[in-house]
Amino acid sequence: TIMDHVARFAFKKYEDFRKTLDNFRNYSHDEKKKAYVDVMARLSKDIGQEIKVISYNSTATEYEGLLQIHEIGVVKGFIKQSEDGVKEVNLGDNEINLSGDSRIIFVLPKDSEIVEVEPTPSERKGNILVWNLQGKMKFPKVKYKN
C-alpha cells in the first residue's frame, strides 16, 4: 500500500517558517523514517494488525508561501483481506480532524467494486473516494473487491 501524505503549514512570521523548514531538513533520512515507523507501530497496536514499513521518503518545500511536507511510505499489512477476497481498510476508532482545505483521498485499484464505505465520501469519481468534511471524523472504513 502506498501512503502519500501532503501537509501544508502557514506561519505568521517568515523566520518561523525558515526555522521549521531548516529543522526538518536537518533531520537525517533515518531519523524521519524512524519517526514514521514509530507512528505505524502505534497504529498497528491500536488496530491489532501488523503494519510494516517497506520504504519511506519525505521532502519539505515552500508552496505558495506555505511549508509543504510531502511523505510517501510503502507499507505492508495496512489492508486486510478476507477469505472471500474482500479487502478492508479499517483503522478502528482512530479519528482525524479535517480543517481548511484538508481532505482524505483513497485511490482504489481501477477494477474495484466497493462493498462498503463509512462514512459516505463527499465525492466519488470511479475508484477515487474523497472526504472533505470539516471537523473530527472517524477515519474512513472501506471494503472492496477487485
Short mmCIF file of C-alpha atoms in Angstrom, two decimals:
data_model
loop_
_atom_site.label_atom_id
_atom_site.label_comp_id
_atom_site.label_asym_id
_atom_site.label_seq_id
_atom_site.Cartn_x
_atom_site.Cartn_y
_atom_site.Cartn_z
CA THR A 1 0.00 0.00 0.00
CA ILE A 2 1.32 3.44 -0.90
CA MET A 3 0.64 6.10 1.74
CA ASP A 4 1.02 9.54 0.13
CA HIS A 5 0.64 12.44 2.60
CA VAL A 6 0.87 16.15 1.85
CA ALA A 7 0.54 18.69 4.65
CA ARG A 8 0.84 22.47 4.31
CA PHE A 9 1.50 24.82 7.22
CA ALA A 10 1.13 28.60 7.45
CA PHE A 11 3.31 30.81 9.64
CA LYS A 12 2.72 34.35 10.84
CA LYS A 13 6.44 35.13 10.76
CA TYR A 14 8.79 34.27 7.92
CA GLU A 15 11.58 33.47 10.38
CA ASP A 16 9.36 30.79 11.99
CA PHE A 17 8.78 29.30 8.54
CA ARG A 18 12.56 29.26 7.83
CA LYS A 19 13.37 27.77 11.23
CA THR A 20 10.84 24.95 10.82
CA LEU A 21 11.99 24.23 7.26
CA ASP A 22 15.64 24.18 8.34
CA ASN A 23 14.83 21.91 11.30
CA PHE A 24 13.06 19.45 9.01
CA ARG A 25 15.97 19.44 6.60
CA ASN A 26 18.47 18.93 9.45
CA TYR A 27 16.90 15.61 10.43
CA SER A 28 18.51 12.68 8.63
CA HIS A 29 16.50 10.37 6.41
CA ASP A 30 16.93 7.62 9.01
CA GLU A 31 15.53 9.86 11.79
CA LYS A 32 12.49 10.77 9.67
CA LYS A 33 11.94 7.12 8.71
CA LYS A 34 12.20 6.03 12.35
CA ALA A 35 9.52 8.58 13.34
CA TYR A 36 7.27 7.22 10.55
CA VAL A 37 7.92 3.62 11.62
CA ASP A 38 7.04 4.59 15.21
CA VAL A 39 3.72 6.12 14.06
CA MET A 40 2.88 2.95 12.10
CA ALA A 41 3.83 0.80 15.13
CA ARG A 42 1.41 2.78 17.33
CA LEU A 43 -1.28 2.44 14.68
CA SER A 44 -0.58 -1.32 14.46
CA LYS A 45 -1.08 -1.61 18.21
CA ASP A 46 -4.28 0.49 18.12
CA ILE A 47 -5.94 -1.62 15.44
CA GLY A 48 -4.45 -5.02 16.35
CA GLN A 49 -2.95 -5.56 12.92
CA GLU A 50 0.73 -5.63 11.98
CA ILE A 51 1.74 -2.83 9.63
CA LYS A 52 5.32 -2.94 8.36
CA VAL A 53 7.07 -0.02 6.65
CA ILE A 54 8.82 -1.17 3.46
CA SER A 55 10.12 2.23 2.34
CA TYR A 56 9.78 5.89 3.23
CA ASN A 57 10.74 9.24 1.74
CA SER A 58 9.91 12.83 2.61
CA THR A 59 10.55 16.34 1.36
CA ALA A 60 9.93 19.83 2.70
CA THR A 61 9.44 22.70 0.26
CA GLU A 62 7.85 26.12 0.03
CA TYR A 63 4.49 26.10 -1.74
CA GLU A 64 2.76 29.45 -2.31
CA GLY A 65 4.24 30.83 0.92
CA LEU A 66 3.36 27.72 2.93
CA LEU A 67 5.61 24.98 4.27
CA GLN A 68 4.73 21.79 2.43
CA ILE A 69 5.73 18.41 3.87
CA HIS A 70 5.32 15.51 1.45
CA GLU A 71 5.72 11.96 2.76
CA ILE A 72 5.47 8.74 0.79
CA GLY A 73 5.53 5.46 2.65
CA VAL A 74 5.11 1.98 1.25
CA VAL A 75 3.62 -0.29 3.90
CA LYS A 76 2.55 -3.91 4.15
CA GLY A 77 -0.41 -5.02 6.27
CA PHE A 78 -2.50 -1.85 6.02
CA ILE A 79 -5.18 -3.67 4.02
CA LYS A 80 -6.78 -6.83 5.42
CA GLN A 81 -8.11 -9.45 3.02
CA SER A 82 -10.80 -11.96 3.96
CA GLU A 83 -11.11 -15.48 2.54
CA ASP A 84 -13.84 -14.34 0.14
CA GLY A 85 -11.47 -11.78 -1.43
CA VAL A 86 -12.94 -8.68 0.21
CA LYS A 87 -10.21 -6.19 1.11
CA GLU A 88 -10.68 -3.80 4.01
CA VAL A 89 -9.06 -0.61 5.25
CA ASN A 90 -10.24 -0.06 8.82
CA LEU A 91 -8.35 2.00 11.40
CA GLY A 92 -10.81 1.22 14.17
CA ASP A 93 -11.75 4.14 16.39
CA ASN A 94 -8.91 6.37 15.19
CA GLU A 95 -10.11 9.86 14.28
CA ILE A 96 -8.83 12.63 12.08
CA ASN A 97 -9.55 16.35 12.33
CA LEU A 98 -10.03 17.94 8.91
CA SER A 99 -9.86 21.72 8.62
CA GLY A 100 -9.44 24.30 5.89
CA ASP A 101 -8.87 22.56 2.57
CA SER A 102 -7.87 19.26 4.25
CA ARG A 103 -9.17 16.07 2.73
CA ILE A 104 -8.67 12.33 2.72
CA ILE A 105 -8.39 10.58 -0.64
CA PHE A 106 -8.49 6.82 -1.24
CA VAL A 107 -7.45 5.64 -4.69
CA LEU A 108 -8.57 2.04 -5.11
CA PRO A 109 -7.42 -0.28 -7.90
CA LYS A 110 -9.23 0.62 -11.14
CA ASP A 111 -11.24 -2.60 -11.32
CA SER A 112 -12.51 -2.35 -7.72
CA GLU A 113 -16.09 -2.88 -6.66
CA ILE A 114 -16.92 -1.09 -3.42
CA VAL A 115 -18.65 -3.36 -0.92
CA GLU A 116 -18.99 -0.91 1.97
CA VAL A 117 -17.77 2.59 2.79
CA GLU A 118 -18.30 4.51 6.01
CA PRO A 119 -18.75 7.44 6.36
CA THR A 120 -20.14 8.31 2.96
CA PRO A 121 -17.48 10.13 0.90
CA SER A 122 -18.02 13.76 -0.08
CA GLU A 123 -17.11 12.84 -3.67
CA ARG A 124 -16.71 9.65 -5.64
CA LYS A 125 -15.19 9.51 -9.11
CA GLY A 126 -14.89 5.88 -10.16
CA ASN A 127 -12.21 4.32 -7.99
CA ILE A 128 -11.38 7.58 -6.16
CA LEU A 129 -13.10 8.37 -2.85
CA VAL A 130 -12.74 11.84 -1.29
CA TRP A 131 -13.73 13.09 2.17
CA ASN A 132 -13.50 16.85 2.73
CA LEU A 133 -15.78 17.23 5.74
CA GLN A 134 -14.75 19.80 8.35
CA GLY A 135 -14.02 18.77 11.92
CA LYS A 136 -13.39 15.45 13.64
CA MET A 137 -14.42 12.22 11.99
CA LYS A 138 -13.59 8.55 12.33
CA PHE A 139 -11.03 7.52 9.78
CA PRO A 140 -12.94 6.03 6.81
CA LYS A 141 -13.61 2.29 6.66
CA VAL A 142 -13.59 0.94 3.12
CA LYS A 143 -14.31 -2.61 1.93
CA TYR A 144 -13.83 -3.51 -1.72
CA LYS A 145 -13.24 -6.38 -4.15
CA ASN A 146 -11.17 -6.49 -7.31
#
